[in-house]
Amino acid sequence: MQRIVTARIELDVSAPADLVFAVAASRAYAAASETLEVSVDGAPVPAREHADAHGGRLHRVDAPIGHLRLDYAATIDGTGAPLGADEAELLVYGRPSRYAESDALAPTAAAEFGGITDPRELLIAVSSWVGTELSYVSGSSLPTDGATRTLLARRGVCRDYAHLCVALLRAGGVPARLVAVYAPGLDPMDFHAVAEAWVDGAWCVVDATTLAPRDTLVRISTGRDAADTAFLNILRGRADLADMQVTATADVLPDDDLNRLVRLV
């Protein structure tokens, strides 16, 4: 499978800013070609690459005042290596986090899934339940909303679906985490968020939105929740999003059997 992904992000920087972008495909993939360029008012600006958890790649930019543009493009042939986990990682991904409040949602998890003891069955049941209970409504949630607020509102976007899946799985004793991805077949096209859970000795991906086939997804960054996987963090200064365009295509868009365990590779 060949996948081609691109991202263009434009920012209006009104005070010198320390910016961190997470848009590059994970190191797990051997990209046939890849470019990442940053400019401010047309002049090139250096981007320093740093390794993130689980193969993620961060690009840090010291941006002067002006109009910043980041352009990223990659062609990926084949698949990457699946990620493993040690006991310490599984402990981290079993705990509550900022946007996946598994402690607060423990009563909901017990009421809805208390009779399910097999992690595989729980993964499928949680994904199906979240997909049924929520309505996908663009612009219906805030960047600061977590799984609890999503459950109360019964609507959200991809990150909200993923946060609720992660929280309910952790509450059921299954380590889970959020993954930012490029998603060929997604409509409308954007950065996408899905959940991964540790089942049968492997990280298995679920997408309760069912908006893109899981076999085509390209991992960008991985973490406890959106606090670890945002495409942009502004550490200092002021920068406002002016425009963004994301594309992701694959030479094959397979059917997705929702009862099948899928590894994100």
XYZ file of C-alpha atoms in Angstrom:
265
model
C 0.000 0.000 0.000
C 1.260 3.457 -0.907
C 0.006 6.440 1.064
C 0.629 10.115 0.277
C 0.056 12.655 3.039
C 0.397 16.442 3.151
C -0.255 19.237 5.624
C -0.191 22.997 5.203
C -0.551 25.145 8.305
C -0.629 28.947 8.213
C -0.367 31.083 11.329
C -0.461 34.811 11.993
C 2.285 35.365 14.558
C 1.627 38.613 16.463
C 4.314 38.132 19.158
C 7.557 36.142 18.763
C 6.532 32.560 19.403
C 8.026 29.228 20.411
C 6.019 26.709 18.389
C 6.026 22.903 18.389
C 4.421 21.060 15.465
C 3.493 17.367 15.374
C 2.676 16.749 11.714
C 5.418 14.386 10.467
C 4.724 10.684 10.029
C 6.128 8.475 12.756
C 9.659 7.079 12.500
C 8.008 3.657 12.305
C 7.582 4.246 8.566
C 10.306 4.308 5.931
C 9.187 7.264 3.829
C 10.034 7.018 0.128
C 10.114 10.825 0.073
C 9.522 13.517 2.652
C 9.806 17.303 2.954
C 9.072 19.768 5.738
C 9.534 23.494 5.140
C 8.716 26.481 7.345
C 8.753 30.126 6.292
C 7.693 33.482 7.741
C 6.687 36.124 5.198
C 8.366 33.967 2.564
C 11.747 33.717 4.321
C 12.873 30.228 5.422
C 12.877 29.519 9.159
C 14.674 26.502 10.655
C 12.705 23.723 12.334
C 14.541 21.579 14.889
C 13.404 17.951 15.041
C 13.023 16.164 18.381
C 12.056 12.575 19.099
C 8.730 12.060 20.839
C 7.307 8.948 22.436
C 6.575 5.879 20.318
C 8.262 7.099 17.156
C 6.696 10.544 17.091
C 8.637 13.480 15.668
C 8.256 17.045 16.909
C 9.442 20.121 14.987
C 10.197 23.195 17.078
C 10.265 26.631 15.500
C 11.282 30.033 16.897
C 8.907 32.206 14.894
C 9.295 35.974 14.484
C 6.284 38.220 13.956
C 4.705 37.673 10.548
C 2.754 35.156 8.495
C 4.112 31.645 9.101
C 3.570 28.775 6.712
C 4.492 25.128 7.284
C 4.384 22.663 4.384
C 4.806 18.928 4.955
C 4.575 16.108 2.427
C 5.483 12.423 2.566
C 5.066 9.343 0.410
C 5.001 6.100 2.389
C 5.397 2.741 0.672
C 4.369 -0.337 2.631
C 3.750 -0.467 6.358
C 5.719 0.259 9.500
C 6.666 -1.922 12.429
C 3.958 -2.440 15.069
C 4.735 -0.946 18.480
C 5.237 -3.011 21.600
C 4.880 -2.017 25.251
C 6.582 -2.611 28.569
C 4.902 -2.804 31.967
C 5.647 0.828 32.808
C 3.916 2.022 29.613
C 0.893 -0.125 30.329
C 0.659 1.402 33.802
C 0.747 4.923 32.331
C -1.978 4.095 29.820
C -4.146 2.520 32.489
C -4.369 5.723 34.554
C -6.777 8.647 34.232
C -5.455 11.629 32.264
C -6.537 15.191 31.565
C -8.987 14.442 28.743
C -9.687 10.769 29.497
C -11.103 10.778 33.009
C -11.436 7.042 33.514
C -11.906 7.477 37.266
C -14.931 9.741 36.807
C -16.396 7.402 34.190
C -15.846 4.172 36.147
C -19.542 3.936 37.159
C -20.618 4.327 33.518
C -18.148 1.668 32.399
C -19.343 -0.720 35.106
C -23.012 -0.154 34.231
C -22.550 -0.598 30.483
C -19.733 -3.161 30.257
C -19.444 -4.728 33.710
C -20.233 -8.217 32.440
C -17.467 -8.208 29.803
C -14.170 -9.650 31.023
C -12.421 -10.427 27.726
C -10.350 -7.389 26.541
C -11.078 -8.120 22.880
C -14.819 -8.173 23.488
C -14.574 -5.027 25.594
C -12.687 -3.175 22.857
C -15.342 -3.974 20.272
C -18.214 -3.254 22.675
C -16.848 0.130 23.777
C -16.175 1.266 20.213
C -19.651 0.220 19.098
C -21.327 1.858 22.110
C -19.478 5.164 21.684
C -20.250 5.208 17.962
C -23.927 4.644 18.712
C -24.292 7.013 21.678
C -22.515 10.026 20.137
C -23.415 12.171 17.143
C -20.570 13.503 15.015
C -21.085 17.274 14.865
C -18.290 19.519 13.582
C -17.572 22.436 15.898
C -19.692 21.025 18.712
C -16.906 20.749 21.294
C -14.128 22.867 22.735
C -10.419 21.990 22.678
C -10.589 21.733 26.476
C -13.473 19.224 26.551
C -12.728 15.787 27.989
C -14.492 12.451 27.883
C -16.902 13.297 30.715
C -18.221 16.425 29.015
C -18.432 14.543 25.716
C -20.571 11.857 27.321
C -22.899 14.477 28.803
C -23.199 16.340 25.488
C -23.599 13.106 23.470
C -21.847 14.692 20.515
C -18.389 15.692 19.374
C -15.655 15.211 16.794
C -13.002 12.537 16.342
C -10.889 13.469 19.362
C -14.005 13.386 21.556
C -14.938 9.911 20.306
C -11.374 8.731 20.914
C -11.177 10.253 24.407
C -14.412 8.573 25.458
C -13.218 5.210 24.109
C -9.899 5.575 25.919
C -11.541 6.538 29.222
C -14.069 3.684 29.167
C -11.413 1.116 28.228
C -9.120 2.253 31.050
C -12.062 2.135 33.445
C -12.558 -1.480 32.339
C -8.953 -2.382 33.097
C -7.607 -2.234 29.527
C -4.654 0.131 28.861
C -5.608 2.614 26.144
C -4.216 5.747 24.511
C -4.873 8.342 21.808
C -3.189 8.405 18.393
C -3.120 11.318 15.946
C -3.132 10.035 12.363
C -3.438 10.854 8.711
C -6.571 9.073 7.506
C -7.003 8.303 3.798
C -10.702 8.172 2.976
C -11.676 10.641 5.721
C -14.372 13.133 4.735
C -14.109 15.986 5.498
C -10.329 15.662 5.403
C -8.377 16.779 8.477
C -5.978 15.438 11.065
C -7.762 12.506 12.704
C -7.733 10.978 16.195
C -8.296 7.317 17.072
C -7.858 5.094 20.122
C -5.441 2.228 20.684
C -5.874 -0.490 23.324
C -3.523 -3.222 24.540
C -5.287 -6.467 23.614
C -3.786 -9.938 23.178
C -0.238 -8.594 23.517
C -0.545 -5.890 20.857
C -1.794 -2.338 20.366
C -5.076 -2.537 18.452
C -6.714 0.522 16.924
C -10.396 1.432 17.026
C -12.172 4.367 15.427
C -15.662 4.804 16.824
C -16.433 7.394 14.128
C -15.935 4.716 11.403
C -15.037 7.576 9.026
C -11.882 5.986 7.562
C -10.592 2.425 7.078
C -8.170 1.570 9.866
C -5.725 -0.289 7.608
C -4.815 2.945 5.796
C -4.096 5.124 8.848
C -0.647 6.714 9.210
C 0.555 7.291 12.765
C 1.772 10.799 13.625
C 1.946 10.969 17.423
C 0.857 8.830 20.360
C 0.094 9.700 23.984
C -2.244 9.704 26.942
C -4.724 12.033 25.239
C -4.853 15.167 23.071
C -2.517 17.000 25.448
C 0.263 14.729 24.140
C -0.759 14.596 20.469
C -1.854 18.085 19.353
C -0.597 19.131 15.909
C 0.486 22.510 17.372
C 1.580 23.692 20.787
C 2.335 27.378 21.447
C 4.807 27.433 24.321
C 5.418 31.189 24.232
C 4.189 34.213 22.313
C 1.048 34.568 20.215
C 0.068 32.778 17.000
C -3.432 32.433 15.539
C -4.445 29.796 13.021
C -5.118 31.465 9.662
C -5.566 28.418 7.438
C -4.953 24.677 7.416
C -5.207 22.010 4.766
C -4.594 18.279 5.217
C -4.653 15.566 2.557
C -4.216 11.802 2.786
C -4.646 9.300 -0.024
C -3.971 5.592 -0.463
C -3.810 3.483 -3.575
C -6.229 1.064 -1.876
C -9.162 1.871 0.411
C -10.138 -1.520 1.867
C -13.386 -2.389 3.591
C -13.147 -2.273 7.379
C -14.580 -5.192 9.344
C -15.294 -3.551 12.713
C -15.109 -6.921 14.515
C -11.512 -7.479 13.389
C -8.509 -6.516 15.501
C -6.318 -4.111 13.548
C -2.786 -2.959 14.321
C -1.858 0.542 13.246
C 1.096 0.028 10.893
